[in-house]
CSV table of N, CA and C in Angstrom, one decimal:
chain,number,residue,atom,x,y,z
A,1,UNK,N,76.8,83.3,208.0
A,1,UNK,CA,77.7,84.4,208.5
A,1,UNK,C,78.4,85.1,207.3
A,2,UNK,N,78.3,86.4,207.2
A,2,UNK,CA,79.0,87.1,206.2
A,2,UNK,C,80.3,87.7,206.8
A,3,UNK,N,81.4,87.4,206.4
A,3,UNK,CA,82.7,87.9,207.0
A,3,UNK,C,83.2,89.2,206.4
A,4,UNK,N,82.9,89.4,205.1
A,4,UNK,CA,83.3,90.6,204.4
A,4,UNK,C,82.5,90.8,203.1
A,5,UNK,N,82.5,92.0,202.7
A,5,UNK,CA,81.8,92.3,201.4
A,5,UNK,C,82.4,93.7,200.9
A,6,UNK,N,82.2,93.9,199.6
A,6,UNK,CA,82.7,95.2,199.1
A,6,UNK,C,81.7,95.6,198.0
A,7,UNK,N,81.8,96.9,197.7
A,7,UNK,CA,81.0,97.5,196.7
A,7,UNK,C,81.7,98.7,196.1
A,8,UNK,N,81.2,99.3,195.0
A,8,UNK,CA,81.9,100.4,194.4
A,8,UNK,C,81.0,101.7,194.6
A,9,UNK,N,81.7,102.8,194.9
A,9,UNK,CA,81.0,104.1,194.9
A,9,UNK,C,81.8,104.9,193.9
A,10,UNK,N,81.3,105.2,192.7
A,10,UNK,CA,82.0,105.8,191.6
A,10,UNK,C,83.2,104.9,191.3
A,11,UNK,N,84.4,105.5,191.4
A,11,UNK,CA,85.6,104.7,191.1
A,11,UNK,C,86.3,104.1,192.3
A,12,UNK,N,85.7,104.3,193.5
A,12,UNK,CA,86.3,103.8,194.8
A,12,UNK,C,85.7,102.5,195.2
A,13,UNK,N,86.6,101.6,195.6
A,13,UNK,CA,86.2,100.3,196.2
A,13,UNK,C,86.0,100.5,197.7
A,14,UNK,N,84.8,100.2,198.2
A,14,UNK,CA,84.5,100.3,199.6
A,14,UNK,C,84.3,98.9,200.2
A,15,UNK,N,85.1,98.5,201.2
A,15,UNK,CA,85.0,97.2,201.7
A,15,UNK,C,84.7,97.2,203.2
A,16,UNK,N,84.0,96.2,203.7
A,16,UNK,CA,83.8,96.0,205.1
A,16,UNK,C,84.1,94.6,205.5
A,17,UNK,N,84.7,94.5,206.7
A,17,UNK,CA,85.1,93.2,207.3
A,17,UNK,C,84.4,93.1,208.7
A,18,UNK,N,83.7,92.0,208.9
A,18,UNK,CA,83.0,91.9,210.2
A,18,UNK,C,84.0,91.4,211.3
A,19,UNK,N,84.0,92.1,212.4
A,19,UNK,CA,84.8,91.7,213.6
A,19,UNK,C,83.8,91.1,214.6
A,20,UNK,N,83.8,89.8,214.8
A,20,UNK,CA,82.9,89.2,215.7
A,20,UNK,C,83.0,89.7,217.2
A,21,UNK,N,84.2,89.8,217.7
A,21,UNK,CA,84.3,90.2,219.1
A,21,UNK,C,83.6,91.6,219.4
A,22,UNK,N,83.8,92.5,218.5
A,22,UNK,CA,83.2,93.9,218.7
A,22,UNK,C,81.8,94.0,218.1
A,23,UNK,N,81.5,93.0,217.2
A,23,UNK,CA,80.2,93.0,216.5
A,23,UNK,C,80.1,94.2,215.7
A,24,UNK,N,81.2,94.6,215.0
A,24,UNK,CA,81.2,95.8,214.1
A,24,UNK,C,81.8,95.5,212.8
A,25,UNK,N,81.4,96.3,211.8
A,25,UNK,CA,81.9,96.2,210.4
A,25,UNK,C,83.0,97.2,210.3
A,26,UNK,N,84.3,96.8,210.0
A,26,UNK,CA,85.4,97.7,209.8
A,26,UNK,C,85.5,98.1,208.4
A,27,UNK,N,85.7,99.4,208.1
A,27,UNK,CA,85.7,100.0,206.8
A,27,UNK,C,87.1,100.0,206.2
A,28,UNK,N,87.2,99.7,204.9
A,28,UNK,CA,88.4,99.9,204.1
A,28,UNK,C,88.0,100.6,202.8
A,29,UNK,N,88.9,101.5,202.3
A,29,UNK,CA,88.7,102.2,201.1
A,29,UNK,C,89.9,101.8,200.1
A,30,UNK,N,89.5,101.3,199.0
A,30,UNK,CA,90.5,100.8,198.0
A,30,UNK,C,91.5,99.9,198.6
A,31,UNK,N,91.0,98.9,199.4
A,31,UNK,CA,91.8,97.9,200.1
A,31,UNK,C,92.7,98.4,201.2
A,32,UNK,N,92.6,99.6,201.6
A,32,UNK,CA,93.4,100.2,202.7
A,32,UNK,C,92.4,100.4,203.9
A,33,UNK,N,92.8,100.0,205.1
A,33,UNK,CA,92.0,100.2,206.3
A,33,UNK,C,91.8,101.7,206.5
A,34,UNK,N,90.5,102.1,206.8
A,34,UNK,CA,90.2,103.5,207.1
A,34,UNK,C,90.4,103.7,208.6
A,35,UNK,N,91.2,104.7,209.0
A,35,UNK,CA,91.6,104.9,210.4
A,35,UNK,C,91.1,106.2,210.9
A,36,UNK,N,90.8,106.3,212.2
A,36,UNK,CA,90.5,107.5,212.9
A,36,UNK,C,91.8,108.2,213.3
A,37,UNK,N,91.7,109.4,213.8
A,37,UNK,CA,92.9,110.1,214.2
A,37,UNK,C,93.7,109.4,215.3
A,38,UNK,N,93.0,108.6,216.1
A,38,UNK,CA,93.7,107.9,217.2
A,38,UNK,C,94.3,106.6,216.7
A,39,UNK,N,94.2,106.3,215.4
A,39,UNK,CA,94.7,105.0,214.8
A,39,UNK,C,93.8,103.8,214.8
A,40,UNK,N,92.6,104.0,215.5
A,40,UNK,CA,91.7,102.9,215.5
A,40,UNK,C,90.9,102.8,214.1
A,41,UNK,N,90.3,101.7,213.8
A,41,UNK,CA,89.6,101.5,212.6
A,41,UNK,C,88.2,102.2,212.6
A,42,UNK,N,87.8,102.8,211.5
A,42,UNK,CA,86.5,103.3,211.3
A,42,UNK,C,85.6,102.0,211.2
A,43,UNK,N,84.6,102.0,212.0
A,43,UNK,CA,83.7,100.8,212.1
A,43,UNK,C,82.3,101.2,212.4
A,44,UNK,N,81.3,100.4,212.1
A,44,UNK,CA,79.9,100.6,212.3
A,44,UNK,C,79.2,99.4,212.8
A,45,UNK,N,78.1,99.5,213.6
A,45,UNK,CA,77.3,98.4,214.0
A,45,UNK,C,76.6,97.8,212.8
A,46,UNK,N,76.1,98.7,211.9
A,46,UNK,CA,75.3,98.2,210.8
A,46,UNK,C,75.7,99.0,209.5
A,47,UNK,N,75.6,98.3,208.4
A,47,UNK,CA,75.9,98.9,207.1
A,47,UNK,C,74.7,98.7,206.2
A,48,UNK,N,74.3,99.8,205.5
A,48,UNK,CA,73.2,99.7,204.6
A,48,UNK,C,73.7,100.1,203.2
A,49,UNK,N,73.5,99.2,202.3
A,49,UNK,CA,73.9,99.5,200.9
A,49,UNK,C,72.5,99.8,200.2
A,50,UNK,N,72.4,101.0,199.7
A,50,UNK,CA,71.2,101.5,199.1
A,50,UNK,C,71.4,101.7,197.6
A,51,UNK,N,70.7,101.1,196.8
A,51,UNK,CA,70.8,101.2,195.3
A,51,UNK,C,69.9,102.3,194.8
A,52,UNK,N,70.5,103.3,194.2
A,52,UNK,CA,69.8,104.5,193.7
A,52,UNK,C,70.3,104.9,192.3
A,53,UNK,N,69.5,105.7,191.6
A,53,UNK,CA,69.9,106.2,190.3
A,53,UNK,C,70.7,107.4,190.5
A,54,UNK,N,71.7,107.6,189.7
A,54,UNK,CA,72.6,108.7,189.7
A,54,UNK,C,72.6,109.3,188.3
A,55,UNK,N,72.5,110.6,188.2
A,55,UNK,CA,72.5,111.3,186.9
A,55,UNK,C,73.4,112.5,187.1
A,56,UNK,N,73.8,113.1,186.0
A,56,UNK,CA,74.6,114.4,186.1
A,56,UNK,C,73.7,115.5,186.6
A,57,UNK,N,74.4,116.4,187.3
A,57,UNK,CA,73.7,117.6,187.9
A,57,UNK,C,74.0,118.8,187.0
A,58,UNK,N,73.5,119.9,187.4
A,58,UNK,CA,73.8,121.1,186.6
A,58,UNK,C,75.1,121.8,187.0
A,59,UNK,N,75.8,121.2,187.9
A,59,UNK,CA,77.1,121.7,188.4
A,59,UNK,C,78.3,120.9,187.8
A,60,UNK,N,79.4,121.6,187.7
A,60,UNK,CA,80.6,121.0,187.2
A,60,UNK,C,81.8,121.6,187.9
A,61,UNK,N,82.9,120.9,187.8
A,61,UNK,CA,84.1,121.4,188.4
A,61,UNK,C,84.9,122.3,187.5
A,62,UNK,N,86.1,122.8,187.8
A,62,UNK,CA,86.8,123.7,187.0
A,62,UNK,C,87.3,123.1,185.7
A,63,UNK,N,87.3,121.8,185.6
A,63,UNK,CA,87.7,121.1,184.4
A,63,UNK,C,86.5,120.7,183.6
A,64,UNK,N,85.3,121.0,184.0
A,64,UNK,CA,84.1,120.7,183.2
A,64,UNK,C,83.5,119.4,183.5
A,65,UNK,N,84.0,118.7,184.5
A,65,UNK,CA,83.5,117.4,184.9
A,65,UNK,C,82.2,117.6,185.6
A,66,UNK,N,81.1,117.0,185.2
A,66,UNK,CA,79.8,117.2,185.8
A,66,UNK,C,79.7,116.4,187.1
A,67,UNK,N,79.2,117.1,188.1
A,67,UNK,CA,79.0,116.5,189.4
A,67,UNK,C,77.8,115.6,189.4
A,68,UNK,N,77.9,114.5,190.1
A,68,UNK,CA,76.7,113.5,190.1
A,68,UNK,C,75.6,114.0,191.0
A,69,UNK,N,74.4,113.7,190.6
A,69,UNK,CA,73.2,114.0,191.4
A,69,UNK,C,72.5,112.7,191.7
A,70,UNK,N,72.4,112.3,193.0
A,70,UNK,CA,71.8,111.1,193.5
A,70,UNK,C,70.3,111.3,193.6
A,71,UNK,N,69.5,110.4,193.0
A,71,UNK,CA,68.1,110.4,193.1
A,71,UNK,C,67.6,109.5,194.2
A,72,UNK,N,67.2,110.1,195.3
A,72,UNK,CA,66.9,109.3,196.5
A,72,UNK,C,65.4,109.4,196.8
A,73,UNK,N,64.6,109.8,195.9
A,73,UNK,CA,63.1,109.7,196.1
A,73,UNK,C,62.6,108.5,195.3
A,74,UNK,N,61.6,107.9,195.9
A,74,UNK,CA,61.0,106.7,195.2
A,74,UNK,C,61.3,105.5,196.1
A,75,UNK,N,61.6,104.4,195.5
A,75,UNK,CA,62.0,103.1,196.2
A,75,UNK,C,62.9,102.3,195.4
A,76,UNK,N,63.6,101.4,196.1
A,76,UNK,CA,64.5,100.6,195.4
A,76,UNK,C,65.1,99.5,196.3
A,77,UNK,N,66.0,98.7,195.8
A,77,UNK,CA,66.6,97.6,196.6
A,77,UNK,C,67.6,98.1,197.5
A,78,UNK,N,67.8,97.4,198.6
A,78,UNK,CA,68.9,97.7,199.6
A,78,UNK,C,69.4,96.4,200.2
A,79,UNK,N,70.5,96.5,200.8
A,79,UNK,CA,71.0,95.3,201.6
A,79,UNK,C,71.4,95.9,203.0
A,80,UNK,N,71.0,95.2,204.0
A,80,UNK,CA,71.4,95.6,205.4
A,80,UNK,C,72.3,94.5,205.9
A,81,UNK,N,73.5,95.0,206.4
A,81,UNK,CA,74.4,94.1,207.1
A,81,UNK,C,74.4,94.4,208.6
A,82,UNK,N,74.1,93.3,209.4
A,82,UNK,CA,74.0,93.5,210.8
A,82,UNK,C,74.3,92.2,211.5
A,83,UNK,N,75.1,92.3,212.6
A,83,UNK,CA,75.5,91.1,213.4
A,83,UNK,C,76.1,90.0,212.5
A,84,UNK,N,76.9,90.4,211.5
A,84,UNK,CA,77.5,89.4,210.7
A,84,UNK,C,76.6,88.7,209.7
A,85,UNK,N,75.4,89.3,209.5
A,85,UNK,CA,74.5,88.7,208.5
A,85,UNK,C,74.0,89.7,207.5
A,86,UNK,N,73.5,89.2,206.4
A,86,UNK,CA,73.0,90.0,205.3
A,86,UNK,C,71.5,89.8,205.2
A,87,UNK,N,70.8,91.0,205.0
A,87,UNK,CA,69.4,91.0,204.9
A,87,UNK,C,69.0,91.8,203.6
A,88,UNK,N,68.2,91.2,202.7
A,88,UNK,CA,67.7,92.0,201.6
A,88,UNK,C,66.6,92.9,202.1
A,89,UNK,N,66.5,94.1,201.5
A,89,UNK,CA,65.5,95.0,202.0
A,89,UNK,C,65.1,95.9,200.8
A,90,UNK,N,64.1,96.7,201.1
A,90,UNK,CA,63.7,97.7,200.1
A,90,UNK,C,63.6,99.1,200.8
A,91,UNK,N,64.3,100.1,200.2
A,91,UNK,CA,64.2,101.4,200.8
A,91,UNK,C,63.0,102.2,200.1
A,92,UNK,N,62.5,103.1,200.8
A,92,UNK,CA,61.3,103.9,200.3
A,92,UNK,C,61.4,105.3,200.9
A,93,UNK,N,61.3,106.3,200.0
A,93,UNK,CA,61.3,107.7,200.4
A,93,UNK,C,60.3,108.4,199.4
A,94,UNK,N,59.0,108.6,199.8
A,94,UNK,CA,58.1,109.1,198.9
A,94,UNK,C,58.2,110.6,198.6
A,95,UNK,N,58.8,111.4,199.5
A,95,UNK,CA,58.9,112.9,199.2
A,95,UNK,C,60.0,113.5,200.0
């Protein structure tokens, strides 16, 4: 049983905690619970962590910081979290 896990997306820490009664993964951002407008937690039945390459794009913001471009064609490793368990997987998107 996996009770919680976290990963990073750019500089943000994204965490999930499994809630057995609801069978859902509750989301936290930078160690703070993510809430909906009614005050309930943002949660999902399944979470997929997909590892992809990221490079700079041709776009930048007003300060000259280059926007990232995610390369989601090809294949790579992934992790699927479901029912409190972790499954190693491979994602594939040929075109």
